[in-house]
Amino acid sequence: MLKALQSKSWRFILIICILLSPLTAFTPQAEASSLHRDALQPRSLKFAGSAMGQRFGLAHQSRILDEGRNKFLLSKETVQNNVYGSVTEQVYNLTRGNLQATSTTPMGPVVSRKVKLNGTITLEDNVSYLFPDLTHAKSIAADYHNFTSPPYFYKYYVLYENNTVYHVMKSNETDSAFSVLSNDFPPLENSKSIAVDGYSSYYVLYNDQRVLRKNGTDVTDVTNKFPSLVGAKSIAIDDDFWPTRTEYYVLYNDNTVKMKHNSTIKDVTNLFPSLSSETKAITMSDWGAGKAYYAAILNQFPKISLTQANQVVSKGSASHTITLSGTVHDSDNDMVTVSATLHGILKSVDVINTNTTPTWSLTWDTTTDNIPAGMYRNLQVQVSDGKGGADSAIYRGIITVSHTPSMPINLTAARTGLTTSSTTPTLRWSFQDPDAGDGQTAFEVTVYTTTGTLLHHSGWQLSRNTSYTVPAGYLQRGQAYTWKVRTKDGQGEISPFSGLHTFTVNPLPVTGITSYTDGQALPMNTPKLTWNYTDANQQPQAAYRVWGSKDGWQTIGYQSGIIKSTLKEHQLTALPGGTWTFKVVTYDGQEWSLPSQRTVVLPAGVPEPTQPSFHQTGIQYHYDVRGNIESKTLIP
């Protein structure tokens, strides 16, 4: 049964290889054989949950430059966590090996090796399969334990970004192995590189340019055994001549390698495979009667952080921009690109000096970027170093985008027209805002003379009312004024000021009785009153009213009621004899004039009226054109 399944599996592999073979040109047989062995070699246990595609730097994009081949690469979604060592993984690795054979650029974290054996130098472009998963690796080390008698074995170490070290141990290069956590090193916090000496000592290079060595439980500072560690990227140890000779190696930022033995320092860059700015680590190990020198192109992933805070912005106002910000760190000091999309609008920024944890920011202009009003949250911000390393974070603040309220409209200061009948008029307006459901929360009113002099400023009034009554003492009758208003919406955004609205406080009409003289004795009991009417606004007389009293206005003996007429005379009915005082008021369509008064003496002969007086003494009632009492004042 097992043989049958294996047979079917290999048939499946063969079919896949045949289907994929046109996608790339195979290398000569010797090279292809090596690559196939690489591809089919069982991988070590996956580290820290990373996917197979990430191991080869496929998390976001392949570093293969040929787009024709790149589009056929299997992505990380193709190889899931449960297929390691399976036929699917083998097919994936075989296909990847074939594609990489024709590529001019490594596909992500990769270790190359130069072997010197019996005077022959062999260069291998990719021996990454020997090591634990290289995703998130920041250093490597290799070791060959060759004791006086078998078993001999190889150890391959990886230092990860989270400051842990895993290793695999193999009896030969084709041996299956699983990653094992190593606790042999000095403390790994703030570590940059690791090294091993082939026996029992383990070294750590720190970011502060120190090196500690651990042997058993003893930890010793051995910084002075190395060449200068200023600008060091990686260290390595060659203890092949122990205890008489130990060599200490340093890889520098300028991609040179120097070796120190006792006090002698020399450049040994040529011992290693080609070194570049992407080379992050070196190591070496015995190789039978020869030496193996390793160089690792590693990529530490950038890490991004966000400032989480709610934002309220308004289109068309000073606070019209949305800003996401935070910090980013890349231990490799790669230039990174931070990007995010809001309402389909992509923003990105390149950040340098990333090993100093610089700040970054992305900004959207709600007006020019045409960001609609609404609420936005859970925005994903991504960072990429362009080498397959990436990170992301979610902005969980709430971004509220609203419109600035529009200019208030429909300004009025009088019930009708442009003239108000009060020196404390109620100013009214209409609030408007493009955002549905948004309402006024405050207003500010300013009143001026027609020459622009400020008379009254309300200050901000927290109110939803769209009206404001001007306090007493600011306005005078017969004068014109201007006023404007602005409002705040529910987000506290301020509208533009309205246009200036002009109004006039109505001057009272003036009435002057022209008939008779005060105290004049009349020969009849039916006097006729006449008067003059003037109005500063040229408003015509619309109505008048006449009162009469014989007792100093303790009671009212005569009342005409409101008479709608432009006539400036009134014929009284027969009245009882005695001294009468008459008052006349006129109406200009808005307000009644102050009364004009005349006292005359009528002859006896008409009985006194028996009806009660109409109104309480000492009060003047103001009536509108319909005869309704509008207001009242004390009669002088």
XYZ file of C-alpha atoms in Angstrom:
636
model
C 0.000 0.000 0.000
C 2.790 2.436 0.984
C 4.743 1.625 -2.152
C 1.673 2.263 -4.257
C 1.169 5.672 -2.672
C 4.826 6.541 -3.157
C 4.629 5.490 -6.780
C 1.581 7.676 -7.335
C 3.275 10.574 -5.552
C 6.333 10.464 -7.765
C 4.156 10.198 -10.845
C 2.470 13.380 -9.682
C 5.858 15.066 -9.231
C 6.945 13.995 -12.692
C 3.753 15.358 -14.266
C 4.141 18.701 -12.517
C 7.789 18.982 -13.532
C 6.921 18.235 -17.159
C 4.173 20.867 -17.102
C 6.476 23.462 -15.589
C 9.551 22.643 -17.674
C 8.676 25.066 -20.525
C 8.658 27.920 -18.032
C 12.430 27.947 -17.652
C 15.634 26.755 -19.247
C 17.220 23.985 -17.186
C 20.895 24.201 -16.329
C 23.401 21.502 -17.267
C 22.912 18.158 -15.615
C 25.507 18.605 -12.908
C 24.022 21.926 -11.749
C 20.467 20.719 -12.022
C 21.288 17.692 -9.931
C 22.626 19.901 -7.180
C 19.582 22.131 -7.307
C 17.229 19.175 -7.267
C 18.991 17.826 -4.243
C 18.578 21.254 -2.664
C 14.908 21.380 -3.525
C 14.124 17.894 -2.305
C 16.155 18.087 0.879
C 13.660 17.940 3.827
C 13.541 21.326 5.494
C 14.002 21.944 9.168
C 11.042 22.589 11.373
C 9.276 25.842 10.538
C 10.297 28.618 12.927
C 7.926 31.048 14.645
C 4.980 30.178 12.430
C 6.499 31.596 9.223
C 5.216 30.244 5.921
C 7.409 28.442 3.397
C 7.002 31.261 0.931
C 8.327 33.702 3.530
C 11.380 31.510 4.010
C 12.425 32.335 0.494
C 11.428 35.965 0.667
C 8.154 35.472 -1.222
C 5.967 37.173 1.364
C 5.270 40.101 -0.916
C 7.302 39.884 -4.095
C 10.029 37.753 -5.575
C 13.396 39.278 -6.193
C 13.499 37.593 -9.601
C 13.760 40.339 -12.162
C 12.339 38.422 -15.086
C 8.575 39.084 -14.944
C 7.939 36.272 -17.385
C 9.213 33.733 -14.899
C 8.129 35.589 -11.802
C 4.433 35.347 -12.592
C 4.615 31.547 -12.392
C 6.217 31.444 -8.938
C 4.145 29.771 -6.271
C 3.134 32.211 -3.585
C 3.170 31.662 0.160
C -0.551 30.900 0.017
C 0.216 27.854 -2.144
C 2.252 26.012 0.484
C 0.386 25.839 3.774
C 1.715 24.859 7.175
C 0.574 21.232 6.969
C 2.514 20.214 3.849
C 6.126 20.348 5.049
C 7.966 17.284 3.827
C 4.983 16.329 1.667
C 4.823 15.767 -2.058
C 3.312 19.241 -2.434
C 6.320 20.789 -0.708
C 8.721 18.756 -2.805
C 7.044 19.854 -6.025
C 7.094 23.438 -4.810
C 10.775 23.293 -3.937
C 11.680 21.510 -7.151
C 9.864 24.110 -9.234
C 11.405 26.932 -7.232
C 14.857 25.427 -7.692
C 14.397 25.276 -11.440
C 13.189 28.876 -11.613
C 15.964 30.157 -9.406
C 18.532 28.388 -11.585
C 17.783 30.864 -14.370
C 17.475 33.921 -12.125
C 20.225 36.507 -11.758
C 19.093 37.677 -8.324
C 18.681 35.671 -5.081
C 15.085 35.143 -4.020
C 15.416 36.451 -0.489
C 17.381 35.157 2.512
C 20.145 33.031 1.023
C 23.471 31.597 2.190
C 26.324 31.072 -0.257
C 29.444 29.021 0.453
C 33.038 28.895 -0.743
C 34.822 25.610 -0.056
C 38.619 25.238 -0.144
C 39.546 21.571 -0.307
C 42.866 20.113 -1.448
C 43.771 23.289 -3.276
C 40.438 23.443 -5.114
C 37.928 26.245 -4.569
C 34.238 25.476 -5.084
C 31.566 28.183 -4.943
C 27.967 27.233 -4.138
C 25.383 29.959 -4.643
C 22.754 28.634 -2.274
C 23.162 26.342 0.701
C 20.265 27.851 2.637
C 18.716 24.400 2.979
C 21.384 23.508 5.532
C 20.111 26.064 8.033
C 16.922 26.493 10.016
C 14.336 28.775 8.460
C 16.065 32.035 7.503
C 12.953 34.183 7.669
C 13.520 36.951 10.244
C 17.148 35.833 10.658
C 19.795 38.388 11.579
C 22.864 36.144 11.872
C 24.085 32.607 11.223
C 26.859 30.319 12.424
C 28.192 26.958 11.217
C 30.166 24.353 13.102
C 31.770 21.010 12.325
C 32.405 18.794 15.317
C 35.301 16.547 14.359
C 36.407 14.600 17.395
C 39.071 11.907 17.517
C 36.476 9.290 16.689
C 33.010 9.242 15.117
C 30.294 10.317 15.147
C 31.178 13.580 13.393
C 28.394 16.060 12.804
C 27.568 19.501 11.425
C 25.663 22.186 13.301
C 23.987 25.156 11.645
C 22.699 28.034 13.796
C 20.345 30.935 13.126
C 19.903 34.019 15.344
C 16.449 35.511 14.874
C 15.048 38.987 15.327
C 13.289 37.906 18.514
C 16.702 37.096 20.037
C 16.415 33.339 19.992
C 18.815 30.867 18.403
C 17.765 27.639 16.726
C 20.091 25.055 15.271
C 20.000 21.863 13.276
C 22.481 19.025 13.671
C 23.315 16.721 10.763
C 25.659 13.811 10.258
C 25.924 14.831 6.603
C 24.464 17.477 4.337
C 21.634 15.300 3.126
C 20.618 14.263 6.593
C 17.111 15.165 7.743
C 17.000 17.423 10.769
C 14.669 19.528 12.856
C 15.261 22.937 14.401
C 16.103 22.914 18.090
C 16.177 25.877 20.444
C 19.720 26.566 21.614
C 20.476 27.821 25.119
C 24.266 27.687 24.823
C 24.869 31.375 24.087
C 25.351 34.375 26.362
C 22.288 36.602 26.823
C 20.878 37.468 23.403
C 19.101 40.722 24.192
C 20.428 43.521 21.955
C 22.441 40.961 19.990
C 23.674 41.534 16.436
C 25.669 38.406 15.528
C 26.634 34.983 16.851
C 29.653 32.710 16.384
C 30.782 29.249 17.522
C 34.283 27.853 17.769
C 33.730 24.192 16.946
C 34.183 23.011 20.485
C 32.270 24.394 23.433
C 32.425 28.191 23.250
C 29.591 30.394 22.002
C 29.965 34.087 21.128
C 27.570 37.025 20.838
C 28.298 40.411 19.229
C 26.090 43.141 20.703
C 24.923 46.412 19.228
C 27.124 48.284 21.699
C 30.217 46.684 20.073
C 30.955 44.173 22.809
C 31.507 40.434 22.438
C 30.733 37.954 25.200
C 31.798 34.308 25.190
C 30.013 31.558 27.066
C 31.738 28.290 27.917
C 29.628 26.076 30.085
C 28.283 28.508 32.648
C 31.165 30.980 32.465
C 30.552 34.210 30.532
C 33.583 36.324 29.606
C 34.062 39.608 27.749
C 36.383 38.861 24.817
C 35.933 42.090 22.857
C 39.679 42.746 22.770
C 40.378 39.480 20.962
C 38.670 40.793 17.817
C 39.707 43.463 15.350
C 37.962 46.784 15.882
C 34.217 46.283 16.213
C 33.328 49.782 15.016
C 31.066 49.310 12.001
C 30.931 45.549 12.525
C 28.071 43.576 10.991
C 29.074 40.050 11.978
C 31.740 37.993 13.708
C 33.128 34.506 13.135
C 35.583 32.184 14.879
C 38.131 29.730 13.474
C 39.449 27.539 16.252
C 40.962 24.898 14.016
C 44.336 25.198 15.744
C 43.007 25.242 19.295
C 44.468 25.579 21.855
C 47.535 27.119 20.213
C 45.806 29.264 17.581
C 42.348 30.889 17.412
C 41.415 33.379 14.700
C 38.767 36.071 15.185
C 36.937 37.479 12.141
C 34.850 40.638 11.687
C 32.622 41.559 8.721
C 32.321 45.348 8.383
C 29.770 47.682 6.861
C 32.160 48.337 3.966
C 31.876 44.602 3.111
C 35.430 43.731 4.073
C 36.507 41.007 6.482
C 39.456 41.313 8.828
C 41.025 38.552 10.911
C 42.948 38.935 14.136
C 45.348 36.417 15.632
C 47.135 37.585 18.737
C 48.090 41.132 17.680
C 48.207 40.467 13.941
C 45.326 41.809 11.848
C 44.930 41.201 8.129
C 42.290 41.497 5.425
C 40.786 38.111 4.519
C 37.827 39.270 2.431
C 38.882 37.015 -0.454
C 38.306 33.882 1.627
C 34.548 34.401 1.505
C 31.964 34.356 -1.264
C 31.211 37.717 -2.858
C 30.158 40.226 -0.205
C 27.729 43.112 -0.677
C 25.730 45.569 1.366
C 23.047 42.875 1.624
C 25.486 40.462 3.275
C 24.609 40.517 6.954
C 26.580 37.594 8.369
C 29.628 35.384 7.811
C 30.678 32.112 9.378
C 33.025 29.200 8.686
C 33.454 25.562 9.504
C 35.820 22.692 8.865
C 35.192 20.746 5.691
C 37.036 17.495 6.003
C 40.614 18.450 5.204
C 39.466 21.854 4.005
C 37.457 24.915 5.031
C 33.988 26.187 4.221
C 33.353 29.946 4.284
C 29.740 31.170 4.364
C 28.160 34.527 3.538
C 24.493 35.162 4.298
C 22.198 37.638 2.602
C 19.655 38.188 5.357
C 16.843 40.590 5.794
C 15.493 41.690 9.134
C 11.922 42.754 8.676
C 10.940 46.349 9.441
C 8.619 46.961 12.358
C 5.988 49.678 12.335
C 4.047 51.353 15.127
C 1.064 53.696 14.962
C -0.134 56.635 16.997
C -3.703 55.709 17.903
C -5.982 58.716 18.361
C -9.422 59.734 17.167
C -9.549 62.510 14.580
C -12.277 64.953 13.580
C -11.682 66.853 10.363
C -13.865 69.063 8.218
C -13.703 69.642 4.522
C -13.097 73.263 3.706
C -11.811 74.241 7.147
C -8.362 74.718 8.638
C -8.608 71.196 10.096
C -9.204 69.519 6.749
C -6.351 66.983 6.715
C -6.221 63.405 7.989
C -2.844 62.298 9.311
C -1.612 58.844 10.254
C 1.744 58.763 11.998
C 4.032 56.576 14.031
C 7.543 55.171 14.054
C 9.337 52.523 12.047
C 12.464 50.508 12.760
C 14.633 48.385 10.505
C 17.715 46.838 12.052
C 19.297 46.617 8.590
C 18.862 50.389 8.182
C 17.066 49.779 4.897
C 15.064 52.572 3.368
C 11.448 51.513 3.807
C 8.170 52.571 2.289
C 5.184 53.177 4.547
C 1.813 53.171 2.811
C -1.913 53.121 3.518
C -5.123 53.521 1.566
C -8.091 55.643 2.641
C -11.220 55.606 0.480
C -9.196 54.244 -2.415
C -6.564 56.987 -2.150
C -3.093 55.486 -1.652
C -0.498 57.510 0.218
C 3.104 56.435 0.768
C 6.324 57.852 2.116
C 9.927 56.647 1.983
C 11.755 56.629 5.308
C 15.537 56.529 5.766
C 17.869 56.057 8.744
C 15.496 53.375 9.912
C 17.825 51.898 12.514
C 17.233 55.061 14.572
C 13.455 54.454 14.765
C 12.420 57.606 12.893
C 8.892 58.954 12.746
C 6.730 58.868 9.621
C 3.410 60.371 8.610
C 0.849 60.045 5.825
C -1.573 62.862 5.055
C -4.824 63.045 3.115
C -6.407 66.358 2.157
C -10.137 65.791 2.469
C -10.806 68.451 -0.139
C -8.254 67.754 -2.871
C -8.381 63.999 -2.278
C -12.182 64.174 -2.296
C -12.658 62.153 0.881
C -16.421 61.862 1.502
C -17.926 62.770 4.838
C -18.317 59.795 7.138
C -16.476 57.712 9.721
C -13.342 55.702 8.935
C -11.574 53.138 11.086
C -9.482 49.935 10.964
C -7.085 51.284 8.348
C -4.169 48.994 7.537
C -0.763 50.662 7.373
C 1.993 48.675 5.693
C 5.755 48.985 5.585
C 8.077 47.283 3.123
C 11.838 47.320 2.781
C 11.680 46.317 -0.887
C 13.503 43.087 -0.139
C 10.604 40.949 0.923
C 10.542 42.268 4.480
C 7.250 43.773 5.529
C 5.089 44.565 8.511
C 1.667 46.063 9.042
C -0.449 47.587 11.768
C -4.093 48.582 12.108
C -5.112 52.146 12.869
C -8.005 51.681 15.286
C -8.774 55.320 15.950
C -12.020 56.750 14.584
C -11.649 59.337 11.835
C -14.724 61.518 11.458
C -14.877 63.538 8.258
C -17.538 66.219 8.113
C -18.226 69.336 6.107
C -17.836 72.802 7.504
C -21.332 74.218 8.004
C -22.383 76.490 5.192
C -22.917 80.214 5.526
C -26.131 81.024 7.446
C -28.917 82.289 5.212
C -32.343 83.945 5.447
C -31.243 86.720 7.796
C -34.041 88.930 9.133
C -34.365 91.599 11.798
C -38.078 92.368 11.407
C -41.195 90.321 10.899
C -41.618 91.887 7.477
C -39.456 94.192 5.431
C -36.214 95.796 6.559
C -37.535 97.992 9.368
C -37.996 96.786 12.904
C -40.358 98.383 15.376
C -38.136 97.720 18.388
C -34.791 98.888 19.678
C -34.282 95.320 20.923
C -35.089 93.402 17.763
C -34.843 89.633 17.464
C -32.393 88.691 14.723
C -33.121 85.420 12.915
C -31.297 83.158 10.440
C -31.318 79.648 8.976
C -28.554 77.110 9.742
C -27.335 74.940 6.895
C -24.820 72.085 6.740
C -24.075 69.601 3.934
C -23.887 66.738 6.446
C -27.265 65.135 6.916
C -28.466 65.273 10.493
C -25.849 67.770 11.615
C -27.247 70.715 13.552
C -26.247 74.026 15.021
C -24.638 73.944 18.451
C -23.538 77.579 18.831
C -23.665 80.973 17.146
C -21.964 84.348 17.192
C -23.704 87.620 16.214
C -22.026 90.952 15.471
C -23.881 94.276 15.016
C -22.380 97.359 13.332
C -23.332 100.883 12.356
C -23.656 101.501 8.645
C -20.171 103.033 8.741
C -18.705 99.779 10.090
C -18.305 100.692 13.747
C -18.790 97.689 16.029
C -21.768 98.230 18.328
C -22.402 94.842 19.845
C -20.744 91.408 19.843
C -22.658 88.489 21.323
C -19.674 86.186 21.719
C -20.180 82.467 21.171
C -23.578 81.435 22.480
C -24.009 77.699 23.075
C -27.493 77.334 21.679
C -29.420 75.513 19.000
C -31.713 78.546 18.641
C -31.423 80.317 15.323
C -32.385 83.692 16.771
C -30.850 86.327 19.021
C -32.400 89.385 20.703
C -30.221 92.482 20.769
C -30.011 93.788 24.347
C -31.385 97.232 25.209
C -29.142 100.249 25.034
C -27.385 99.605 21.727
C -29.884 100.683 19.068
C -31.720 103.951 18.501
C -34.870 104.724 16.582
C -34.481 106.079 13.131
C -30.989 104.582 12.675
C -29.839 101.903 10.225
C -27.580 99.006 11.270
C -25.900 95.929 9.785
C -25.338 92.526 11.328
C -23.870 89.125 10.519
C -23.785 85.694 12.115
C -21.733 82.508 11.993
C -22.483 79.098 13.476
C -20.898 75.895 14.752
C -22.039 72.395 13.872
C -22.100 69.226 15.944
C -18.377 68.676 15.353
C -17.495 72.165 16.536
C -16.644 73.312 13.026
C -17.281 76.986 12.296
C -19.188 78.246 9.295
C -18.191 81.302 7.303
C -19.853 84.517 8.400
C -23.077 85.325 6.660
C -23.282 88.364 4.467
C -24.119 91.667 6.144
C -27.825 92.249 6.588
C -29.104 95.831 6.936
C -32.101 96.903 8.971
C -33.516 100.136 10.335
C -35.099 100.768 13.712
C -38.429 102.414 12.931
C -38.806 106.072 14.046
C -42.189 106.727 15.646
C -44.580 108.866 13.623
C -45.232 112.354 15.036
C -48.763 113.605 15.687
C -49.642 117.249 16.498
C -53.226 118.461 17.141
C -53.891 121.629 15.194
C -57.491 122.383 16.146
C -58.278 124.853 18.969
C -55.962 126.030 21.670
C -55.486 124.647 25.130
C -58.276 125.821 27.477
C -60.389 127.232 24.674
C -64.171 127.368 25.416
C -66.138 125.974 22.524
C -69.667 127.048 21.638
C -70.747 123.474 20.794
C -70.563 120.033 22.341
C -69.405 118.342 19.099
C -65.809 119.435 18.624
C -63.820 118.400 15.553
C -60.163 117.480 16.095
C -57.563 117.958 13.363
C -53.827 117.159 13.444
C -50.604 117.054 11.532
C -48.886 113.717 10.753
C -45.173 113.326 9.932
C -42.982 110.232 9.548
C -39.204 110.176 9.049
C -39.473 107.036 6.895
C -42.124 108.630 4.730
C -44.597 106.003 5.828
C -48.161 107.268 5.411
C -50.659 107.326 8.208
C -52.503 104.032 8.262
C -54.840 104.577 11.238
C -55.574 106.821 14.186
C -57.296 106.753 17.544
C -58.859 109.388 19.836
C -59.446 109.373 23.609
C -61.149 111.924 25.871
C -61.312 112.378 29.661
C -62.957 114.905 32.026
C -61.154 113.867 35.227
C -57.467 113.981 34.387
C -57.493 110.470 32.920
C -58.911 108.854 36.001
C -61.531 107.582 33.641
C -61.906 107.708 29.888
C -65.104 109.402 28.796
C -64.594 109.006 25.089
C -62.817 106.481 22.843
C -63.028 106.286 19.114
C -61.450 102.910 18.731
C -58.987 102.244 15.911
C -60.019 103.948 12.732
C -58.169 102.856 9.600
C -57.908 106.077 7.677
C -55.436 108.460 6.186
C -57.667 111.387 7.239
C -56.147 113.709 9.759
C -59.394 114.832 11.391
C -62.043 113.317 13.603
C -65.595 114.496 14.359
C -66.629 113.816 17.945
C -70.222 113.080 18.946
C -72.068 115.349 21.390
C -70.375 115.278 24.764
C -71.448 116.522 28.205
C -70.334 119.973 29.108
C -67.201 120.578 31.081
C -63.427 120.590 30.663
C -62.241 117.809 28.350
C -58.752 116.670 27.477
C -58.357 114.820 24.203
C -55.463 112.700 22.949
C -54.758 111.601 19.382
C -52.297 108.879 18.276
C -51.507 107.872 14.714
C -50.232 104.615 13.220
C -47.626 104.368 10.436
C -48.192 100.700 9.679
C -45.676 99.555 12.278
C -46.021 101.597 15.429
C -48.224 104.168 17.116
C -47.038 107.667 17.705
C -46.786 109.296 21.065
C -50.090 111.032 21.918
C -50.809 114.674 21.095
C -53.054 116.328 23.685
C -55.526 119.227 23.669
C -57.815 120.585 26.480
C -61.056 122.429 25.685
C -64.219 123.502 27.577
C -67.572 122.330 26.246
C -70.898 124.014 27.129
C -73.430 122.322 29.408
C -76.535 120.631 28.101
C -75.566 117.023 27.344
C -76.070 114.396 30.076
C -73.036 112.623 31.534
C -72.470 109.113 30.149
C -73.495 106.257 32.393
C -71.149 103.654 30.802
C -68.006 102.644 32.749
C -64.601 103.802 31.545
C -62.863 101.701 28.956
C -59.354 101.396 30.393
C -57.401 101.752 33.563
C -56.002 105.196 34.201
C -52.435 105.998 33.170
C -51.894 103.253 30.521
C -51.549 103.729 26.787
C -52.359 100.671 24.713
C -50.734 100.156 21.316
C -52.844 98.399 18.731
C -51.933 96.778 15.453
C -53.830 97.400 12.237
C -56.277 94.651 13.109
C -57.204 96.299 16.393
C -55.296 93.877 18.597
C -53.337 95.189 21.571
C -49.665 94.910 20.643
C -48.036 96.648 23.621
C -48.739 99.184 26.335
C -46.949 102.109 27.919
C -47.647 104.507 30.755
C -49.549 107.582 29.592
C -47.584 110.721 30.460
